[in-house]
mmCIF file of C-alpha atoms (C1' of nucleotides) in Angstrom:
data_model
loop_
_atom_site.group_PDB
_atom_site.id
_atom_site.type_symbol
_atom_site.label_atom_id
_atom_site.label_comp_id
_atom_site.label_asym_id
_atom_site.label_seq_id
_atom_site.Cartn_x
_atom_site.Cartn_y
_atom_site.Cartn_z
ATOM 1 C CA MET A 1 21.618 91.102 28.012
ATOM 2 C CA ARG A 2 18.176 92.053 29.316
ATOM 3 C CA THR A 3 18.001 95.450 31.032
ATOM 4 C CA GLN A 4 18.341 95.138 34.778
ATOM 5 C CA ASN A 5 17.922 97.283 37.818
ATOM 6 C CA TYR A 6 19.932 96.816 40.917
ATOM 7 C CA SER A 7 18.377 94.215 43.191
ATOM 8 C CA ARG A 8 19.558 93.543 46.690
ATOM 9 C CA LYS A 9 18.369 89.955 46.579
ATOM 10 C CA ARG A 10 19.975 89.197 43.253
ATOM 11 C CA GLN A 11 23.193 90.626 44.614
ATOM 12 C CA ALA A 12 22.918 88.413 47.682
ATOM 13 C CA ILE A 13 22.332 85.315 45.572
ATOM 14 C CA TYR A 14 25.349 86.115 43.440
ATOM 15 C CA GLU A 15 27.578 86.822 46.426
ATOM 16 C CA LEU A 16 26.498 83.635 48.130
ATOM 17 C CA LEU A 17 27.429 81.708 45.010
ATOM 18 C CA LEU A 18 30.767 83.505 44.858
ATOM 19 C CA SER A 19 31.502 82.605 48.454
ATOM 20 C CA THR A 20 30.929 78.872 48.282
ATOM 21 C CA ARG A 21 32.359 75.823 46.529
ATOM 22 C CA GLU A 22 29.168 73.867 47.214
ATOM 23 C CA HIS A 23 27.776 74.240 43.693
ATOM 24 C CA PRO A 24 24.347 74.637 45.250
ATOM 25 C CA ASN A 25 20.889 74.315 43.824
ATOM 26 C CA ALA A 26 18.068 76.838 44.136
ATOM 27 C CA GLU A 27 16.756 75.421 47.382
ATOM 28 C CA TRP A 28 20.145 75.497 49.145
ATOM 29 C CA ILE A 29 20.495 79.142 48.190
ATOM 30 C CA TYR A 30 16.980 79.857 49.385
ATOM 31 C CA ASN A 31 17.613 78.189 52.742
ATOM 32 C CA ASN A 32 20.912 79.973 53.215
ATOM 33 C CA LEU A 33 19.457 83.409 52.536
ATOM 34 C CA LYS A 34 16.191 83.018 54.440
ATOM 35 C CA SER A 35 17.652 84.265 57.727
ATOM 36 C CA ASP A 36 19.012 87.456 56.146
ATOM 37 C CA TYR A 37 16.025 87.922 53.819
ATOM 38 C CA PRO A 38 13.004 86.517 55.642
ATOM 39 C CA ASP A 39 10.631 87.540 52.867
ATOM 40 C CA LEU A 40 12.686 85.899 50.127
ATOM 41 C CA SER A 41 10.711 83.518 47.964
ATOM 42 C CA LEU A 42 11.922 80.494 46.080
ATOM 43 C CA GLY A 43 10.526 81.897 42.843
ATOM 44 C CA THR A 44 12.817 84.874 43.178
ATOM 45 C CA VAL A 45 15.789 82.583 43.570
ATOM 46 C CA TYR A 46 14.866 80.715 40.399
ATOM 47 C CA ARG A 47 14.230 83.942 38.496
ATOM 48 C CA ASN A 48 17.544 85.431 39.530
ATOM 49 C CA LEU A 49 19.531 82.295 38.856
ATOM 50 C CA LYS A 50 18.186 82.397 35.339
ATOM 51 C CA LEU A 51 19.015 86.075 34.964
ATOM 52 C CA LEU A 52 22.515 85.611 36.332
ATOM 53 C CA GLU A 53 23.076 82.711 33.997
ATOM 54 C CA GLU A 54 21.899 84.752 30.987
ATOM 55 C CA ASN A 55 24.293 87.461 32.136
ATOM 56 C CA GLY A 56 27.153 85.059 32.165
ATOM 57 C CA SER A 57 27.694 85.824 35.823
ATOM 58 C CA ILE A 58 27.120 82.221 36.825
ATOM 59 C CA LYS A 59 26.961 78.832 35.168
ATOM 60 C CA SER A 60 24.877 75.733 35.567
ATOM 61 C CA VAL A 61 27.487 73.049 36.025
ATOM 62 C CA ALA A 62 25.447 69.890 36.500
ATOM 63 C CA VAL A 63 22.030 68.394 37.093
ATOM 64 C CA VAL A 64 22.177 66.158 40.174
ATOM 65 C CA ASN A 65 19.058 64.192 41.119
ATOM 66 C CA GLY A 66 16.996 66.430 38.896
ATOM 67 C CA CYS A 67 18.324 69.655 40.441
ATOM 68 C CA GLU A 68 20.295 72.257 38.561
ATOM 69 C CA ARG A 69 23.557 73.078 40.357
ATOM 70 C CA TYR A 70 25.197 76.472 39.956
ATOM 71 C CA ASP A 71 28.681 77.891 40.159
ATOM 72 C CA ALA A 72 29.846 81.506 40.118
ATOM 73 C CA MET A 73 33.340 80.482 39.074
ATOM 74 C CA THR A 74 32.970 80.868 35.342
ATOM 75 C CA SER A 75 36.545 80.198 34.315
ATOM 76 C CA PRO A 76 36.694 76.868 32.510
ATOM 77 C CA HIS A 77 37.000 73.855 34.762
ATOM 78 C CA SER A 78 35.376 70.479 35.202
ATOM 79 C CA HIS A 79 33.526 68.726 37.994
ATOM 80 C CA PHE A 80 33.234 65.512 39.903
ATOM 81 C CA VAL A 81 29.800 64.400 41.111
ATOM 82 C CA CYS A 82 29.429 61.887 43.916
ATOM 83 C CA ASN A 83 26.936 59.213 42.912
ATOM 84 C CA LYS A 84 25.908 58.685 46.527
ATOM 85 C CA CYS A 85 25.632 62.075 48.220
ATOM 86 C CA GLY A 86 25.514 64.323 45.153
ATOM 87 C CA ARG A 87 28.468 66.428 46.226
ATOM 88 C CA VAL A 88 30.014 68.424 43.369
ATOM 89 C CA ILE A 89 33.766 69.000 43.468
ATOM 90 C CA ASP A 90 35.852 71.221 41.206
ATOM 91 C CA VAL A 91 38.281 69.509 38.878
ATOM 92 C CA PHE A 92 41.083 71.490 37.278
ATOM 93 C CA LEU A 93 42.699 69.864 34.317
ATOM 94 C CA LYS A 94 46.027 70.647 32.765
ATOM 95 C CA ASN A 95 46.390 72.522 29.539
ATOM 96 C CA GLU A 96 46.872 69.423 27.466
ATOM 97 C CA PHE A 97 43.199 68.748 27.939
ATOM 98 C CA SER A 98 41.895 72.002 26.516
ATOM 99 C CA GLU A 99 44.387 71.683 23.679
ATOM 100 C CA PHE A 100 42.959 68.289 22.999
ATOM 101 C CA THR A 101 39.315 69.263 23.116
ATOM 102 C CA GLU A 102 39.849 72.350 21.035
ATOM 103 C CA LYS A 103 40.904 70.170 18.139
ATOM 104 C CA VAL A 104 37.694 68.167 18.205
ATOM 105 C CA ARG A 105 35.438 68.319 15.162
ATOM 106 C CA VAL A 106 31.945 66.921 15.397
ATOM 107 C CA GLU A 107 30.216 65.652 12.295
ATOM 108 C CA GLY A 108 26.758 67.204 12.276
ATOM 109 C CA ALA A 109 27.778 70.196 14.361
ATOM 110 C CA LYS A 110 27.970 73.606 12.753
ATOM 111 C CA GLU A 111 29.615 75.253 15.714
ATOM 112 C CA ILE A 112 30.860 74.076 19.083
ATOM 113 C CA GLU A 113 30.281 76.696 21.750
ATOM 114 C CA SER A 114 31.209 74.918 24.938
ATOM 115 C CA PHE A 115 31.686 71.562 26.528
ATOM 116 C CA SER A 116 31.148 69.983 29.890
ATOM 117 C CA LEU A 117 33.248 67.248 31.409
ATOM 118 C CA ILE A 118 31.831 65.571 34.492
ATOM 119 C CA TYR A 119 33.377 62.724 36.428
ATOM 120 C CA TYR A 120 31.185 60.432 38.495
ATOM 121 C CA GLY A 121 32.080 58.179 41.390
ATOM 122 C CA LEU A 122 32.266 58.103 45.162
ATOM 123 C CA CYS A 123 33.595 61.006 47.158
ATOM 124 C CA ASP A 124 35.922 60.541 50.103
ATOM 125 C CA LYS A 125 33.103 61.098 52.582
ATOM 126 C CA CYS A 126 30.907 58.334 51.194
ATOM 127 C CA MET B 1 20.730 43.162 39.313
ATOM 128 C CA ARG B 2 17.085 42.892 40.320
ATOM 129 C CA THR B 3 15.366 39.667 39.227
ATOM 130 C CA GLN B 4 13.506 40.077 35.977
ATOM 131 C CA ASN B 5 11.025 38.169 33.932
ATOM 132 C CA TYR B 6 10.834 38.426 30.205
ATOM 133 C CA SER B 7 8.691 41.330 29.112
ATOM 134 C CA ARG B 8 7.667 41.918 25.548
ATOM 135 C CA LYS B 9 7.372 45.647 26.088
ATOM 136 C CA ARG B 10 10.730 45.990 27.766
ATOM 137 C CA GLN B 11 12.234 44.059 24.869
ATOM 138 C CA ALA B 12 10.561 46.429 22.402
ATOM 139 C CA ILE B 13 11.865 49.493 24.239
ATOM 140 C CA TYR B 14 15.363 48.085 24.237
ATOM 141 C CA GLU B 15 15.249 47.122 20.567
ATOM 142 C CA LEU B 16 13.930 50.535 19.611
ATOM 143 C CA LEU B 17 16.828 52.128 21.460
ATOM 144 C CA LEU B 18 19.249 49.767 19.733
ATOM 145 C CA SER B 19 17.863 50.693 16.342
ATOM 146 C CA THR B 20 18.139 54.461 16.558
ATOM 147 C CA ARG B 21 20.803 57.123 16.924
ATOM 148 C CA GLU B 22 18.208 59.642 18.106
ATOM 149 C CA HIS B 23 19.125 59.354 21.802
ATOM 150 C CA PRO B 24 15.429 59.634 22.578
ATOM 151 C CA ASN B 25 13.591 60.485 25.757
ATOM 152 C CA ALA B 26 10.747 58.506 27.313
ATOM 153 C CA GLU B 27 8.028 60.265 25.360
ATOM 154 C CA TRP B 28 9.667 59.686 21.974
ATOM 155 C CA ILE B 29 9.910 55.993 22.786
ATOM 156 C CA TYR B 30 6.295 55.947 23.925
ATOM 157 C CA ASN B 31 5.098 57.636 20.737
ATOM 158 C CA ASN B 32 7.133 55.329 18.539
ATOM 159 C CA LEU B 33 5.812 52.156 20.166
ATOM 160 C CA LYS B 34 2.174 53.198 20.527
ATOM 161 C CA SER B 35 1.194 51.856 17.095
ATOM 162 C CA ASP B 36 2.657 48.418 17.790
ATOM 163 C CA TYR B 37 1.596 48.366 21.447
ATOM 164 C CA PRO B 38 -1.637 50.364 21.663
ATOM 165 C CA ASP B 39 -2.038 49.630 25.365
ATOM 166 C CA LEU B 40 1.476 50.779 26.244
ATOM 167 C CA SER B 41 1.571 53.366 29.002
ATOM 168 C CA LEU B 42 4.140 56.067 29.596
ATOM 169 C CA GLY B 43 4.689 54.792 33.132
ATOM 170 C CA THR B 44 5.825 51.465 31.727
ATOM 171 C CA VAL B 45 8.326 53.228 29.508
ATOM 172 C CA TYR B 46 9.776 55.092 32.481
ATOM 173 C CA ARG B 47 9.854 51.950 34.624
ATOM 174 C CA ASN B 48 11.618 49.948 31.950
ATOM 175 C CA LEU B 49 14.114 52.647 31.092
ATOM 176 C CA LYS B 50 15.125 52.637 34.735
ATOM 177 C CA LEU B 51 15.378 48.847 34.811
ATOM 178 C CA LEU B 52 17.396 48.740 31.601
ATOM 179 C CA GLU B 53 19.712 51.395 32.958
ATOM 180 C CA GLU B 54 20.218 49.463 36.213
ATOM 181 C CA ASN B 55 20.967 46.424 34.054
ATOM 182 C CA GLY B 56 23.615 48.275 32.196
ATOM 183 C CA SER B 57 21.741 47.608 28.962
ATOM 184 C CA ILE B 58 21.313 51.300 28.252
ATOM 185 C CA LYS B 59 22.730 54.574 29.459
ATOM 186 C CA SER B 60 21.376 58.004 30.155
ATOM 187 C CA VAL B 61 23.611 60.216 28.076
ATOM 188 C CA ALA B 62 22.251 63.701 28.702
ATOM 189 C CA VAL B 63 19.451 65.795 30.120
ATOM 190 C CA VAL B 64 18.129 68.109 27.421
ATOM 191 C CA ASN B 65 15.442 70.634 28.353
ATOM 192 C CA GLY B 66 14.703 68.679 31.478
ATOM 193 C CA CYS B 67 14.337 65.353 29.658
ATOM 194 C CA GLU B 68 16.567 62.370 30.197
ATOM 195 C CA ARG B 69 17.952 61.071 26.901
ATOM 196 C CA TYR B 70 18.910 57.415 26.474
ATOM 197 C CA ASP B 71 21.304 55.428 24.360
ATOM 198 C CA ALA B 72 21.650 51.668 23.949
ATOM 199 C CA MET B 73 25.187 52.021 22.654
ATOM 200 C CA THR B 74 27.024 51.526 25.909
ATOM 201 C CA SER B 75 30.571 51.497 24.581
ATOM 202 C CA PRO B 76 32.310 54.673 25.728
ATOM 203 C CA HIS B 77 31.732 57.680 23.550
ATOM 204 C CA SER B 78 30.768 61.308 23.935
ATOM 205 C CA HIS B 79 27.963 63.492 22.674
ATOM 206 C CA PHE B 80 27.159 66.807 21.097
ATOM 207 C CA VAL B 81 23.930 68.552 22.086
ATOM 208 C CA CYS B 82 22.413 71.240 19.879
ATOM 209 C CA ASN B 83 21.486 74.237 22.005
ATOM 210 C CA LYS B 84 18.651 75.119 19.641
ATOM 211 C CA CYS B 85 16.849 71.917 18.652
ATOM 212 C CA GLY B 86 18.175 69.594 21.326
ATOM 213 C CA ARG B 87 19.521 67.051 18.861
ATOM 214 C CA VAL B 88 22.067 64.676 20.372
ATOM 215 C CA ILE B 89 24.888 63.471 18.125
ATOM 216 C CA ASP B 90 27.487 60.797 18.855
ATOM 217 C CA VAL B 91 31.066 61.947 19.196
ATOM 218 C CA PHE B 92 33.876 59.416 18.959
ATOM 219 C CA LEU B 93 37.174 60.576 20.308
ATOM 220 C CA LYS B 94 40.562 59.117 19.650
ATOM 221 C CA ASN B 95 42.405 57.015 22.183
ATOM 222 C CA GLU B 96 44.574 59.864 23.352
ATOM 223 C CA PHE B 97 41.527 61.238 25.084
ATOM 224 C CA SER B 98 40.735 58.198 27.192
ATOM 225 C CA GLU B 99 44.416 57.867 27.992
ATOM 226 C CA PHE B 100 44.318 61.424 29.199
ATOM 227 C CA THR B 101 41.195 61.133 31.288
ATOM 228 C CA GLU B 102 42.290 57.866 32.839
ATOM 229 C CA LYS B 103 45.213 59.650 34.412
ATOM 230 C CA VAL B 104 42.996 62.198 36.122
ATOM 231 C CA ARG B 105 42.996 62.256 39.921
ATOM 232 C CA VAL B 106 40.326 64.245 41.716
ATOM 233 C CA GLU B 107 41.023 65.589 45.175
ATOM 234 C CA GLY B 108 38.028 64.651 47.301
ATOM 235 C CA ALA B 109 37.084 61.669 45.172
ATOM 236 C CA LYS B 110 37.597 58.183 46.545
ATOM 237 C CA GLU B 111 36.885 56.457 43.278
ATOM 238 C CA ILE B 112 36.085 57.618 39.750
ATOM 239 C CA GLU B 113 33.617 55.297 38.083
ATOM 240 C CA SER B 114 32.773 57.076 34.873
ATOM 241 C CA PHE B 115 32.797 60.382 33.131
ATOM 242 C CA SER B 116 30.651 62.227 30.653
ATOM 243 C CA LEU B 117 31.882 64.636 28.046
ATOM 244 C CA ILE B 118 29.230 66.695 26.300
ATOM 245 C CA TYR B 119 29.792 69.338 23.653
ATOM 246 C CA TYR B 120 27.245 72.087 23.144
ATOM 247 C CA GLY B 121 26.636 74.288 20.143
ATOM 248 C CA LEU B 122 24.576 74.528 16.982
ATOM 249 C CA CYS B 123 23.952 71.536 14.769
ATOM 250 C CA ASP B 124 24.153 71.745 10.982
ATOM 251 C CA LYS B 125 20.365 71.801 10.664
ATOM 252 C CA CYS B 126 19.923 74.832 12.915
ATOM 253 C "C1'" DT C 1 6.462 107.876 36.194
ATOM 254 C "C1'" DT C 2 8.281 103.991 34.113
ATOM 255 C "C1'" DC C 3 9.598 99.585 34.205
ATOM 256 C "C1'" DG C 4 12.248 96.112 36.622
ATOM 257 C "C1'" DT C 5 11.593 93.133 40.810
ATOM 258 C "C1'" DT C 6 9.127 90.479 44.194
ATOM 259 C "C1'" DG C 7 5.849 87.320 47.083
ATOM 260 C "C1'" DC C 8 2.497 84.400 46.584
ATOM 261 C "C1'" DA C 9 0.055 80.798 44.758
ATOM 262 C "C1'" DA C 10 -1.317 78.456 40.878
ATOM 263 C "C1'" DA C 11 0.288 76.191 36.866
ATOM 264 C "C1'" DC C 12 3.510 73.279 34.504
ATOM 265 C "C1'" DA C 13 6.332 69.363 32.926
ATOM 266 C "C1'" DT C 14 8.619 65.351 33.831
ATOM 267 C "C1'" DT C 15 8.928 61.439 36.471
ATOM 268 C "C1'" DT C 16 7.413 58.268 40.200
ATOM 269 C "C1'" DT C 17 4.206 55.447 42.612
ATOM 270 C "C1'" DG C 18 0.018 52.769 44.592
ATOM 271 C "C1'" DC C 19 -3.131 49.602 43.340
ATOM 272 C "C1'" DA C 20 -5.617 46.016 41.171
ATOM 273 C "C1'" DG C 21 -5.401 43.085 37.288
ATOM 274 C "C1'" DT C 22 -2.268 40.402 34.019
ATOM 275 C "C1'" DT C 23 1.707 37.804 32.544
ATOM 276 C "C1'" DT C 24 5.737 35.059 33.197
ATOM 277 C "C1'" DC C 25 7.882 31.162 34.956
ATOM 278 C "C1'" DG D 1 0.923 29.935 42.809
ATOM 279 C "C1'" DA D 2 4.543 33.363 43.540
ATOM 280 C "C1'" DA D 3 6.530 37.158 41.894
ATOM 281 C "C1'" DA D 4 7.344 40.244 38.069
ATOM 282 C "C1'" DC D 5 4.975 43.354 34.941
ATOM 283 C "C1'" DT D 6 1.404 46.630 33.446
ATOM 284 C "C1'" DG D 7 -2.353 50.418 32.816
ATOM 285 C "C1'" DC D 8 -4.213 53.912 34.957
ATOM 286 C "C1'" DA D 9 -4.531 57.812 37.583
ATOM 287 C "C1'" DA D 10 -2.871 60.253 41.371
ATOM 288 C "C1'" DA D 11 1.071 62.086 43.529
ATOM 289 C "C1'" DA D 12 5.575 63.920 43.826
ATOM 290 C "C1'" DT D 13 9.207 66.927 42.258
ATOM 291 C "C1'" DG D 14 11.550 70.808 40.445
ATOM 292 C "C1'" DT D 15 10.668 74.868 37.955
ATOM 293 C "C1'" DT D 16 7.946 78.584 35.726
ATOM 294 C "C1'" DT D 17 4.512 82.102 35.532
ATOM 295 C "C1'" DG D 18 0.492 85.577 36.240
ATOM 296 C "C1'" DC D 19 -0.664 89.135 38.984
ATOM 297 C "C1'" DA D 20 -0.802 92.874 41.998
ATOM 298 C "C1'" DA D 21 2.202 95.302 45.109
ATOM 299 C "C1'" DC D 22 6.843 97.199 45.667
ATOM 300 C "C1'" DG D 23 11.397 99.277 44.547
ATOM 301 C "C1'" DA D 24 14.884 101.518 41.630
ATOM 302 C "C1'" DA D 25 16.151 105.120 38.585
#
DNA sequence: TTCGTTGCAAACATTTTGCAGTTTC
DNA sequence: GAAACTGCAAAATGTTTGCAACGAA
């Protein structure tokens, strides 16, 4: 992990991500912090999202309409993405699933580090 | 499906995708067709990839380093993405997996249309 | 004082689009 | 001839980066 000082804005970004189940993108975070941090810049949001991801503090869970979506809940779970409105919803699967995926061997892969399971469809608001 | 005429270039893009297991992006396709179609333009590749995807002829299987990667094998299967070189490898899972995922219900989802399972790690060439 | 952090704007990379000319049917 | 298709270049989009000022330790 890269050396880091304390940063009030990074902290705010992280806490905002902890407080929501929106799985937001950089711009949503920027807009939601602007009132508390009027001099915040979008570049800072991007920089800190990257830092937090390198940290392991947050994860990128999906790319929806070309935008990276982030989640501060790092315990393993899956997601549902609405094809119409782009909403991202948490999906918690039973143990049988992780048991199943842990057995998977991929020809051509030296080492499997992680996996991502994303469901797509229409959400109940669309 | 939008009305379509025959197009030699679209056909070539589709056949190239059928012939490879590279899961290429637009630029790879462009570079590989340039010699046969010297007047091909990258815009045409993008336009036709979108049309072919709307058709259901091809699928976007992953976004690797910001690039959409396509596959003309539309029968359900998963993928492995190398975190270092970006290589995309087919992963065929046994039936028990689809049986499992078909049972999944997502709270907040009206209808599940598809899902995508992607493994990440290091490939045997990295 | 050192080095991480930031705002700002410019740069970047991928993808989309407007237009005028070409091809398909 | 109508409508789809294309090359080209410009535009749009999301993200990254260089730099000088600022903040933390």
